[in-house]
Coordinates of C-alpha atoms and ligand atoms in Angstrom, one line a residue:
X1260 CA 2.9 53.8 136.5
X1261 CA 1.0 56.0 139.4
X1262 CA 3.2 57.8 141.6
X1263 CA 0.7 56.7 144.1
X1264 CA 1.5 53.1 143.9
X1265 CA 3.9 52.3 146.5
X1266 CA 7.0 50.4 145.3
X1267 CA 9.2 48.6 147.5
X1268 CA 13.3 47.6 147.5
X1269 CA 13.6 44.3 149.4
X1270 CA 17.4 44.0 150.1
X1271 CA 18.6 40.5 151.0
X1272 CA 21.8 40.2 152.7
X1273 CA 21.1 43.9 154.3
X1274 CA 23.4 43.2 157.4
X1275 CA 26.4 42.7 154.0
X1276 CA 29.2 44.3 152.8
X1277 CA 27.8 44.8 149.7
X1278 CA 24.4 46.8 150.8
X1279 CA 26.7 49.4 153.3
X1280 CA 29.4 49.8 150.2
X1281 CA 27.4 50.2 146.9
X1282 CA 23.7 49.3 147.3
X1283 CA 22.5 52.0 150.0
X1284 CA 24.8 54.1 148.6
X1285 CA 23.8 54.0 145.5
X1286 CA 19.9 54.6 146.5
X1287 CA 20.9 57.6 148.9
X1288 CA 22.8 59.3 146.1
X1289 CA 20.1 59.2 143.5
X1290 CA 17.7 60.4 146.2
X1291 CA 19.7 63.4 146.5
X1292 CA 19.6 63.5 142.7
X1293 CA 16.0 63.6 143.0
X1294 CA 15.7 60.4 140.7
X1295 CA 13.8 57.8 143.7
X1296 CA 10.5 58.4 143.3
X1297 CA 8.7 59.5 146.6
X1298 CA 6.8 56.1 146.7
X1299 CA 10.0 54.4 146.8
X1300 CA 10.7 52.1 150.7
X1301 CA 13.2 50.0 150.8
X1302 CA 13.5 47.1 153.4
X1303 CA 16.5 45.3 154.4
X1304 CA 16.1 41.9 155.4
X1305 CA 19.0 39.6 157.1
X1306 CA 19.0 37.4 160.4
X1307 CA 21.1 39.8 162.2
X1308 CA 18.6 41.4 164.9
X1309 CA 18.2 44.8 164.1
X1310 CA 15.7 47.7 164.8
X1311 CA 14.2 50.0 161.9
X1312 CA 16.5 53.0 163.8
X1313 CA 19.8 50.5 164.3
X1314 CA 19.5 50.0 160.6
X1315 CA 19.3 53.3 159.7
X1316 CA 22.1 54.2 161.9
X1317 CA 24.4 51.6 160.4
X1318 CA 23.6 53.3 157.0
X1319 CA 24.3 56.3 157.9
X1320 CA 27.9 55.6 158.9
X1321 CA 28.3 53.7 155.7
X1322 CA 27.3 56.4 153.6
X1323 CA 29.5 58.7 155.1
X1324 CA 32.2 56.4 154.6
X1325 CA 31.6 55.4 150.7
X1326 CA 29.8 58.4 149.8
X1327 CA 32.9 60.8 149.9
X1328 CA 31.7 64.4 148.9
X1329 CA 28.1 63.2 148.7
X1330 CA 27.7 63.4 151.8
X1331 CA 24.9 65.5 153.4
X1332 CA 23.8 65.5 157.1
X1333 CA 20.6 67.0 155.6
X1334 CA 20.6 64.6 152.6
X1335 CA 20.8 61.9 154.8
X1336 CA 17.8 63.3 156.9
X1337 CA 15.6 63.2 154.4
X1338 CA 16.6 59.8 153.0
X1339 CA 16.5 57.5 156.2
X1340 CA 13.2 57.6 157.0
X1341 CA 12.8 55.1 153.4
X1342 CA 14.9 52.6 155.3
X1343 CA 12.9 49.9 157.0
X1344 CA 14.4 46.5 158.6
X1345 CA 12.7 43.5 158.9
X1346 CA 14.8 40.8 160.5
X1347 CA 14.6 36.9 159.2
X1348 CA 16.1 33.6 157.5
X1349 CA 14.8 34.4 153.6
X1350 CA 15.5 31.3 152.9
X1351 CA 12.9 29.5 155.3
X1352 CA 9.4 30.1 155.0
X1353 CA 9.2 31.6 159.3
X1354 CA 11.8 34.1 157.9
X1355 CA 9.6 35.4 155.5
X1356 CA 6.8 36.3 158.5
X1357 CA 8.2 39.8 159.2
X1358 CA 8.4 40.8 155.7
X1359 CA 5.0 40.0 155.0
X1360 CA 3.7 41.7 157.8
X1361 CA 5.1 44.7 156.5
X1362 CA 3.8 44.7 153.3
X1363 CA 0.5 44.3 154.6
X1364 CA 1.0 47.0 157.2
X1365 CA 2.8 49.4 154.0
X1366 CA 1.5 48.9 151.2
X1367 CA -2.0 49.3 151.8
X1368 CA -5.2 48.9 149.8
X1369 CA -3.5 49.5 146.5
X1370 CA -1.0 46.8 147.1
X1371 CA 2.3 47.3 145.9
X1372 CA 5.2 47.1 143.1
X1373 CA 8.9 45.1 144.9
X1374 CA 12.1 44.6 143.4
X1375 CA 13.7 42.2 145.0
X1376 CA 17.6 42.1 145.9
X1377 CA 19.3 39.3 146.3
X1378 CA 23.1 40.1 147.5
X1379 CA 23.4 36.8 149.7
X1380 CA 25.4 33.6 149.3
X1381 CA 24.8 32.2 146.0
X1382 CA 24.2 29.3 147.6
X1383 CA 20.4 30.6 148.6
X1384 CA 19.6 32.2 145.5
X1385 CA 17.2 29.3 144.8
X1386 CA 16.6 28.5 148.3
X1387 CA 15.1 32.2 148.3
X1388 CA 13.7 32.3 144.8
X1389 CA 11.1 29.2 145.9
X1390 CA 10.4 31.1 149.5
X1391 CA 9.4 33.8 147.9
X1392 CA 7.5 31.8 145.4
X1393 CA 5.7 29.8 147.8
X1394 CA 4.8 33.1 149.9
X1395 CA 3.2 34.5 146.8
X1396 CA 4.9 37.5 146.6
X1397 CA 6.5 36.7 142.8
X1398 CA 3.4 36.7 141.3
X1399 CA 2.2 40.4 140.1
X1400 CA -1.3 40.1 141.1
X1401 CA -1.4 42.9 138.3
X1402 CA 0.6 44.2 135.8
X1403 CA 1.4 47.6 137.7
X1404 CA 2.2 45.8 140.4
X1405 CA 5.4 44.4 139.2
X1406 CA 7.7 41.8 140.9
X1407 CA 11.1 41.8 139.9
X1408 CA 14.5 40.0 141.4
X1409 CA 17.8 41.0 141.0
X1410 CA 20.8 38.5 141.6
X1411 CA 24.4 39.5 142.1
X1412 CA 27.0 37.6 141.3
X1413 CA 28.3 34.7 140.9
X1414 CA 26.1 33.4 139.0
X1415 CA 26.9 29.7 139.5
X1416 CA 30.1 28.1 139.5
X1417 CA 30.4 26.7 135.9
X1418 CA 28.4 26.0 132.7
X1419 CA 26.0 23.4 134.7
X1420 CA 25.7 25.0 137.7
X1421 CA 24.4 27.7 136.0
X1422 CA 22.0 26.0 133.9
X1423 CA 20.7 24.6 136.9
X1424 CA 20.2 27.6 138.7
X1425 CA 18.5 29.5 135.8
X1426 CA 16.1 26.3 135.9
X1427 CA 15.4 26.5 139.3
X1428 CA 14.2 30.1 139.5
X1429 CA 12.5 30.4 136.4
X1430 CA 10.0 27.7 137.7
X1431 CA 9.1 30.5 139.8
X1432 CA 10.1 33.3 137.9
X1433 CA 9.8 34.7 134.0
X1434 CA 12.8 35.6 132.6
X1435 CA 11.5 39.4 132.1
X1436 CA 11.2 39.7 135.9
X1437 CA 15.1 38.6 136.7
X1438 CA 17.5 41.1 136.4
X1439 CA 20.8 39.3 136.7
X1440 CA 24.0 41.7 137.8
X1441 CA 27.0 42.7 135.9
X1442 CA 28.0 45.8 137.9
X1443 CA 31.1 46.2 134.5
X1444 CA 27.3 47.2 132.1
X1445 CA 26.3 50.3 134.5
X1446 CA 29.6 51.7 134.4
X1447 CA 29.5 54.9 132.4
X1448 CA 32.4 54.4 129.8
X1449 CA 31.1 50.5 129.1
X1450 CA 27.9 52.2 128.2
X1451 CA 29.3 54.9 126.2
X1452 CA 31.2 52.2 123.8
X1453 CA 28.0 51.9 122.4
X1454 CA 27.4 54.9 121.7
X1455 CA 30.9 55.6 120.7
X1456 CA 30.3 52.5 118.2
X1457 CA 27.2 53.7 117.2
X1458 CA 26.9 56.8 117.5
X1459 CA 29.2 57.9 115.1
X1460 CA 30.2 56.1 111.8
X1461 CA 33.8 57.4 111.7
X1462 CA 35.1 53.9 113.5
X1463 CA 32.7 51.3 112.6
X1464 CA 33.9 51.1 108.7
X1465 CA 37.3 50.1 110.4
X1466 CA 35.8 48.1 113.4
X1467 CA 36.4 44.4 111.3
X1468 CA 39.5 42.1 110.3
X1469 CA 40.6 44.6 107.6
X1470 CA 41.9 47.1 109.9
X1471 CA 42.3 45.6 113.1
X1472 CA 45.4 43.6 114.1
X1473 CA 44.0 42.2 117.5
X1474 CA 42.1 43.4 121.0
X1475 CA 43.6 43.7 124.1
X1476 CA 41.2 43.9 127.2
X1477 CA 42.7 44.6 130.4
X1478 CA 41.4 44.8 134.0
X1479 CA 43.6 45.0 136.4
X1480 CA 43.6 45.5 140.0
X1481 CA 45.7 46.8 142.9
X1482 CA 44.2 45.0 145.6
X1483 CA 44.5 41.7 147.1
X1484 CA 41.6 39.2 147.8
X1485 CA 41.3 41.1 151.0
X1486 CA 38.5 39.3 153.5
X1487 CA 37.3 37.3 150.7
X1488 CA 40.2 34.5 150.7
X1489 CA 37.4 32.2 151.1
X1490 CA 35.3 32.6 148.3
X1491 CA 38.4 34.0 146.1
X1492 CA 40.6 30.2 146.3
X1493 CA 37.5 28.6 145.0
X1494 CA 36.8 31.0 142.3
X1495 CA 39.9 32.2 141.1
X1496 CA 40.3 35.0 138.4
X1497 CA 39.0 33.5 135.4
X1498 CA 35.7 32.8 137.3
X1499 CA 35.3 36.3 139.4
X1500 CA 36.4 38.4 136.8
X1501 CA 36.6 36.4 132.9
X1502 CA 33.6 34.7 132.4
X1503 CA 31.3 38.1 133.6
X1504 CA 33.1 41.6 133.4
X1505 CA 35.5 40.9 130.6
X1506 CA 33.3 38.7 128.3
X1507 CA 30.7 41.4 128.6
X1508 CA 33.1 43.6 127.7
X1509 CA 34.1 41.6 124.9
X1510 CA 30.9 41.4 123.4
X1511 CA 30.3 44.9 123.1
X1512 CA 33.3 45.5 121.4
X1513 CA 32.6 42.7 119.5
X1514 CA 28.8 42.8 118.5
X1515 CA 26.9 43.9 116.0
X1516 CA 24.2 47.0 115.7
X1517 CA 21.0 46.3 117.2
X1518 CA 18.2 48.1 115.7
X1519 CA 16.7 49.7 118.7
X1520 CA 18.5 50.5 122.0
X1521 CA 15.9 47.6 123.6
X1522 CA 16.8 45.1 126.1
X1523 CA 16.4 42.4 124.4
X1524 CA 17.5 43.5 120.8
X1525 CA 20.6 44.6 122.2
X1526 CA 21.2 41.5 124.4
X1527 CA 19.9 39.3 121.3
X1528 CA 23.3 41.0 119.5
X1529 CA 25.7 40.3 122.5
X1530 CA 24.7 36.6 122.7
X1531 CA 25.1 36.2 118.8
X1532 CA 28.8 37.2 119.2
X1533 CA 29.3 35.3 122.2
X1534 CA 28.5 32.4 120.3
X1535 CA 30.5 33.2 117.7
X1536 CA 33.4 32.7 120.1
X1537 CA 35.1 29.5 119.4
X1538 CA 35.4 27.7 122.5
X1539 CA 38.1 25.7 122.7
X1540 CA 39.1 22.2 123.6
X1541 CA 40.7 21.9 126.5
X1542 CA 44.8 21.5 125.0
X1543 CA 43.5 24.2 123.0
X1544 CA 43.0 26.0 126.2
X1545 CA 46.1 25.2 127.7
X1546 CA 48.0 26.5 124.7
X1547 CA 45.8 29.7 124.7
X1548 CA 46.0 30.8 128.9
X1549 CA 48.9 32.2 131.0
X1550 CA 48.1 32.3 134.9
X1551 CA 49.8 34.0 138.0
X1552 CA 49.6 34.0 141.4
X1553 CA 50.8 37.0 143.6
X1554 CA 53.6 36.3 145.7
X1555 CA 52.1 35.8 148.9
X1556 CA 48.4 34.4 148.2
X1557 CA 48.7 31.2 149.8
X1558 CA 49.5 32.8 153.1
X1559 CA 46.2 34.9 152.9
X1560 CA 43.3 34.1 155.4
X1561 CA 40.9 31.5 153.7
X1562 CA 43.3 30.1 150.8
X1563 CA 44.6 26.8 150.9
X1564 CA 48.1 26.5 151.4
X1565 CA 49.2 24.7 148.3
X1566 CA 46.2 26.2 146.5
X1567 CA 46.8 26.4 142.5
X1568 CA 44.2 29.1 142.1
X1569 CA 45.3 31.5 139.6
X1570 CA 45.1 35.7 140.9
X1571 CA 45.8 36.7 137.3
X1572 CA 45.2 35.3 133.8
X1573 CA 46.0 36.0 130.4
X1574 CA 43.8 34.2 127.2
X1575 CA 43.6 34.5 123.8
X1576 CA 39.6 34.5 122.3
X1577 CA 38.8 34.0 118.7
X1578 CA 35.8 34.9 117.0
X1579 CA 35.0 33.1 114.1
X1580 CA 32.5 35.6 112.3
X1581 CA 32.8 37.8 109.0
X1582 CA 33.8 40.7 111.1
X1583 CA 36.5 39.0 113.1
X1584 CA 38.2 35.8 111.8
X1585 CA 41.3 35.8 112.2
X1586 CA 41.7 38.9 114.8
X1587 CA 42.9 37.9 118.3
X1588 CA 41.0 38.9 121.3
X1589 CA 43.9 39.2 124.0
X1590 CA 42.0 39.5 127.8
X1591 CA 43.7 39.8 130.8
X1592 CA 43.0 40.1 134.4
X1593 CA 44.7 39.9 137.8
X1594 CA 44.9 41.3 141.4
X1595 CA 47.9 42.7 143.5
X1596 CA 49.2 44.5 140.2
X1597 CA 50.5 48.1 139.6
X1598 CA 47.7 49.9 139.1
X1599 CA 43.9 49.9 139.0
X1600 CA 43.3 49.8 135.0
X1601 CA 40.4 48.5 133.0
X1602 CA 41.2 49.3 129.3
X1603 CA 40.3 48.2 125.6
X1604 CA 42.9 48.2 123.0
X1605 CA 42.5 48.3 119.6
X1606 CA 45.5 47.9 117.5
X1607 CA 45.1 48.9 114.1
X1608 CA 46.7 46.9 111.2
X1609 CA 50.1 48.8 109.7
X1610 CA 49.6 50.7 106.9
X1611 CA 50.7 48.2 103.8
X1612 CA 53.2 50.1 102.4
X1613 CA 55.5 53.0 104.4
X1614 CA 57.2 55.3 101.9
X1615 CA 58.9 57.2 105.0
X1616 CA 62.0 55.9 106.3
X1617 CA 62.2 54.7 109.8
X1618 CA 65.7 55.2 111.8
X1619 CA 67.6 51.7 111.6
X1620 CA 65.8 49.3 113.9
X1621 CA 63.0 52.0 114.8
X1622 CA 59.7 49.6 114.2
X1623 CA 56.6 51.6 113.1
X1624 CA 54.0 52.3 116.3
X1625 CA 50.5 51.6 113.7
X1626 CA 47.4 53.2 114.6
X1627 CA 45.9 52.5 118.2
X1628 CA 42.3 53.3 119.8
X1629 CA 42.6 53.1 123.9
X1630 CA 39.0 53.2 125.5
X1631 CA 39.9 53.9 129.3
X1632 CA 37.5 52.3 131.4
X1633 CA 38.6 53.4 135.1
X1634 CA 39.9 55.5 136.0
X1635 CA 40.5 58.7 133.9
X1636 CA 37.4 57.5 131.6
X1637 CA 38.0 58.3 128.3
X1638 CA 39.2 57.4 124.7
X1639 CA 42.6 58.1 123.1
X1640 CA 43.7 57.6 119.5
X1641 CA 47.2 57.5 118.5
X1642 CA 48.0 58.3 114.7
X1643 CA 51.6 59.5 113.1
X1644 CA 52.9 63.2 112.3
X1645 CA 55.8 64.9 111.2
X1646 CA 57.8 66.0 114.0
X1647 CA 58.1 69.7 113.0
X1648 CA 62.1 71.5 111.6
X1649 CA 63.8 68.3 111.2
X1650 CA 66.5 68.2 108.3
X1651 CA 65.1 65.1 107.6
X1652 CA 61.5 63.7 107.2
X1653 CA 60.8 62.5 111.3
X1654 CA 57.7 60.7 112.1
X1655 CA 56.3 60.1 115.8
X1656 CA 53.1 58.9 117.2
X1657 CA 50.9 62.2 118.3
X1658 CA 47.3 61.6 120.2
X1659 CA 44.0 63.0 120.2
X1660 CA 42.1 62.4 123.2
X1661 CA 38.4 62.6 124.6
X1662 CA 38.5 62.8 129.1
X1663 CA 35.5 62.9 130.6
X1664 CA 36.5 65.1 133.0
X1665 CA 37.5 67.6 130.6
X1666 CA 34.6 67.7 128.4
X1667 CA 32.1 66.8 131.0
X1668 CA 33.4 69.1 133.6
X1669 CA 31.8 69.3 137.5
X1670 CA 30.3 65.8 136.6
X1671 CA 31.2 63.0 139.0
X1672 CA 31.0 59.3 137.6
X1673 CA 27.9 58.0 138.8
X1674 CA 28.6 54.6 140.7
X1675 CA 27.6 51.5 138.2
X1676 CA 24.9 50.5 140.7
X1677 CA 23.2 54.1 140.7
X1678 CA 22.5 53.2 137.0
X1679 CA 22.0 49.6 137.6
X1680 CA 19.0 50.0 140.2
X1681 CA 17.3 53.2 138.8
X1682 CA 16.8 50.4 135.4
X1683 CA 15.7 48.0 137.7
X1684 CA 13.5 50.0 139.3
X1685 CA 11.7 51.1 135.2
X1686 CA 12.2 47.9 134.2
X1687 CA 14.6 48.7 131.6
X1688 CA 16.9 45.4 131.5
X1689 CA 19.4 46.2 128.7
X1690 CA 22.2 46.1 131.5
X1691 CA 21.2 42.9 132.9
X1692 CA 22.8 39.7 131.8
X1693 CA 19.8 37.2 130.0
X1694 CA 20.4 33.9 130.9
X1695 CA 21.3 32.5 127.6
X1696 CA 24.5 34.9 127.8
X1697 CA 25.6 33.7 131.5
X1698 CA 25.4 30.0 130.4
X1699 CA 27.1 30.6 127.1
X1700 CA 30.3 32.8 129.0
X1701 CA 30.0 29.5 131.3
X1702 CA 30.7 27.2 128.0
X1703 CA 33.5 29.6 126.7
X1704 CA 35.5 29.7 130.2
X1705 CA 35.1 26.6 130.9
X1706 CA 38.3 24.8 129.3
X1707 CA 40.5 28.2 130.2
X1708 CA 39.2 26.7 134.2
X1709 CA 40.4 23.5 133.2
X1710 CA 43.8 24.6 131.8
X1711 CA 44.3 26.0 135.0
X1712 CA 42.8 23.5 137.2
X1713 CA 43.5 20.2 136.0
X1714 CA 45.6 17.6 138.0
X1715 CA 48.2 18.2 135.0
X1716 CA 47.8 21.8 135.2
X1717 CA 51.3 23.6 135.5
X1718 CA 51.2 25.9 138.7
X1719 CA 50.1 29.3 137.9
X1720 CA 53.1 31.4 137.7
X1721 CA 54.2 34.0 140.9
X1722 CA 54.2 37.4 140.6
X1723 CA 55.4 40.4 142.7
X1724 CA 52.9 42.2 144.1
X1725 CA 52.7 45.5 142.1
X1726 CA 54.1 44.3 138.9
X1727 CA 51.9 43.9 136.1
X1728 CA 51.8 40.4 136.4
X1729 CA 53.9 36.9 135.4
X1730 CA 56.7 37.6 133.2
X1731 CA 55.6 35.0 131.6
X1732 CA 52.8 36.6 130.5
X1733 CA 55.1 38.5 127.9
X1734 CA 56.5 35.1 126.3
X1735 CA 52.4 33.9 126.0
X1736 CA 52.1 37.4 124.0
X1737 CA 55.8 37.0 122.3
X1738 CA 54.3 33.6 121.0
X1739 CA 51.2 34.9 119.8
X1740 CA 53.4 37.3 117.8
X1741 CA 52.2 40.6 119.4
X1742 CA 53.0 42.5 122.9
X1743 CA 51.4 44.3 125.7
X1744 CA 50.4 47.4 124.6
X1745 CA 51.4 50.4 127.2
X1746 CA 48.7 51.1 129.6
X1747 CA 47.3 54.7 129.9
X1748 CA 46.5 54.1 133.8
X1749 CA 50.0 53.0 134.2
X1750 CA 51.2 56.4 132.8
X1751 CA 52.8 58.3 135.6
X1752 CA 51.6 61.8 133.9
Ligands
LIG1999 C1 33.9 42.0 141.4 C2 34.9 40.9 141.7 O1 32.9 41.4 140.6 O2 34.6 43.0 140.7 C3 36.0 41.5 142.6 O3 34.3 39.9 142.5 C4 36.6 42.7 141.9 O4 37.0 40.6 142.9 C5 35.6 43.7 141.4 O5 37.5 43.3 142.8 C6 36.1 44.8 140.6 O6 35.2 45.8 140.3 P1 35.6 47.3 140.1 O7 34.3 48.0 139.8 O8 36.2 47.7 141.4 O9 36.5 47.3 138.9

């Protein structure tokens, strides 16, 4: 596409948390990275009353507040002149005026390419979708002219809800032109398991039910629910955080190779072994969930005060495939714990036989692959020596370990949306979520929801804030014959 074409970033919801923490962010660090093409505006859009220079102002204090070193006075200069406002209701037809004033006063004669942003209340997602629609700006009048959407999360509230919603915009919309977000797919180290899967061929002979015992996949949080009680009791952890970032997660770990890095070839590979998930009934559910609840939830702002909503969650996945029968997929997630984590374990099976002997009641630790998600990115692989001048043979787990920060010195983590809207922007979707995958994580969360949210539903367990969660969490693992494997980000050096 022309340089000379202008392209436009419509954000929704400008006036948000979401735009001042990640989203202008994002766009003002890959400016200074030189990656925004010069043609690039972007217009925020909300009902708040704002002026193009109130805007700008506001984004300037969040970037110095979420940028941390990337902040630049000069930087910043440079950038804010891109940053437009245009006040109004998106999701009425009058609200749209202002924003299609704009485009005929900014694009000119060429017309323009817009990617649309939607970080509103899912509520208006469709609301917005038709008021674009019906103010003909979803249509590409050509094909350089693209129009494209993105839509945050959630992405409806269960299986139907979903389906519904992904009916009601693609009666304006193709699927090529919605880009739907998982912010977990721009991180760095999520993107880097594929190529650490398939990049190399040392793992992947070993990556199936031969070798591996089970999968742990752990996110876990310090903080609380914070401002967003609210939307948080309604949700709950298996719907904010299982059926998106982990099950994404999941598949990756899980899939086969696609042929080409392509969006859809690789997506076409996620979606086969999210199907190959067997969801369960709902006892089988119950039998397969532990949930928590910080001590102290039901007095946060927004939360009901005999709410049953679970702040952490344990579940066991199986996929019935070649590849994986019979290998446990162990996720876990919750807020308020020790540290901030996100981690895939893969525990090895034992070696059949050991010929050396093991102290009385010393059990063998078997092989173990740790892919650190956040924070200290990287990949650590545990394997047995000989503990060195010992009178007698002494074995002992020893590691080898990639860190991004060592071999990638001076390089900071890009933020996961840097990634995210740069794609969007080329229309490269491979880190969007298709809609088949979103409707069939709905199906495979649903009964764990139910577990926890039936009338006969026990209450979820409390925990203390800055544990790692329900103690009850280790008898769900003691029954499923396996434990907790140590956490790298709960390592104190
Ligand atoms: C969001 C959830 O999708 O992910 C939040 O709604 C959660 O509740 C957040 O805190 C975690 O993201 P990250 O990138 O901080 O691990």
């Amino acid at each position: 596409m022309s340089e000379q074409v202008p392209q436009t970033i419509v954000i929704f919801g400008a006036s948000g948390d979401l735009t001042a923490r990640k989203l202008i962010p994002s766009l003002y660090r890959l400016d200074r990275k030189k990656r925004l093409p010069g043609c690039v505006r972007i217009v925020g859009v909300s009902r708040t009353p704002l002026s193009n220079e109130e805007f700008q102002k506001r984004m300037g204090e969040a970037v110095k507040q979420f940028s941390g070193n990337d902040w630049n006075a000069e930087d910043w200069a440079r950038f804010a002149p891109r940053l437009n406002y245009c006040p109004g209701d998106a999701s009425t037809a009058e609200g749209l005026v202002n924003l299609q004033n704009w485009f005929e006063t900014h694009e000119g004669t060429t017309g323009g390419a817009r990617l649309f942003y939607l970080s509103v209340a899912p509520s208006l997602y469709g609301q917005i979708v038709a008021q674009l629609a019906g103010a003909g700006m979803t249509k590409p009048p050509t094909a350089d002219l693209w129009r494209r959407i993105i839509i945050e999360k959630p992405f409806g509230h269960d299986a139907a809800s979903a389906k519904l919603l992904n009916e009601e915009i693609r009666q304006y919309l193709r699927e090529e032109q919605i880009y739907r977000i998982d912010h977990y797919l721009g991180k760095e180290t999520v993107q880097n398991l594929l190529v650490f899967r398939f990049g190399n061929t040392l793992f992947e002979p070993l990556w199936n039910a031969n070798y591996i015992d089970h999968v742990q996949i752990t996110v876990a949080e310090t903080v609380k629910v914070g401002t967003r009680g609210d939307y948080y009791d309604k949700a709950g952890v298996l719907r904010d955080m299982f059926q998106n970032h982990l099950l994404q997660i999941m598949a990756i770990v899980g899939m086969e190779a696609p042929a080409k890095y392509t969006a859809d070839m690789l997506r076409n590979e996620k979606v086969k072994l999210l199907e190959a998930i067997t969801v369960p009934t709902d006892e089988e559910a119950s039998d397969a969930i532990w949930t928590g609840q910080y001590e102290g939830y039901l007095r946060e702002k927004g939360v009901a005060p005999s709410s049953k909503t679970p702040t952490y969650s344990a579940i066991r996945l199986n996929v019935d495939n070649w590849r994986w029968r019979g290998v446990p997929f162990f996720l876990r997630s919750g807020k308020a714990l020790a540290s901030r984590t996100s981690e895939i374990q893969i525990q090895f099976r034992c070696p059949p036989h050991l010929m050396f002997p093991l102290p009385p009641g010393a059990k063998l630790e078997c092989n173990r692959l740790a892919i650190c998600i956040q924070p200290n990115e990287g990949i650590h692989l545990r394997f047995q020596t000989k503990v060195p001048d010992q009178e007698k043979m002494v074995i002992a787990p020893s590691e080898m370990e990639f860190q991004y920060e060592k071999s990638y010195s001076g390089v900071t983590i890009p933020e996961a949306y840097e990634r995210l809207l740069q794609d969007a922007l080329i229309g490269d979707a491979s880190l969007f979520m298709r809609s088949d995958e979103i409707e069939r994580s709905w199906a495979i969360i649903e009964p764990f929801i139910h577990a926890a949210e039936s009338e006969k539903a026990p209450n979820p367990e409390e925990y203390i804030v800055g544990s790692m969660g329900p103690v009850g969490a280790d008898g769900f693992m003691d029954r499923n014959l396996r434990e907790w494997l140590p956490l790298y980000g709960n390592r104190t050096n």
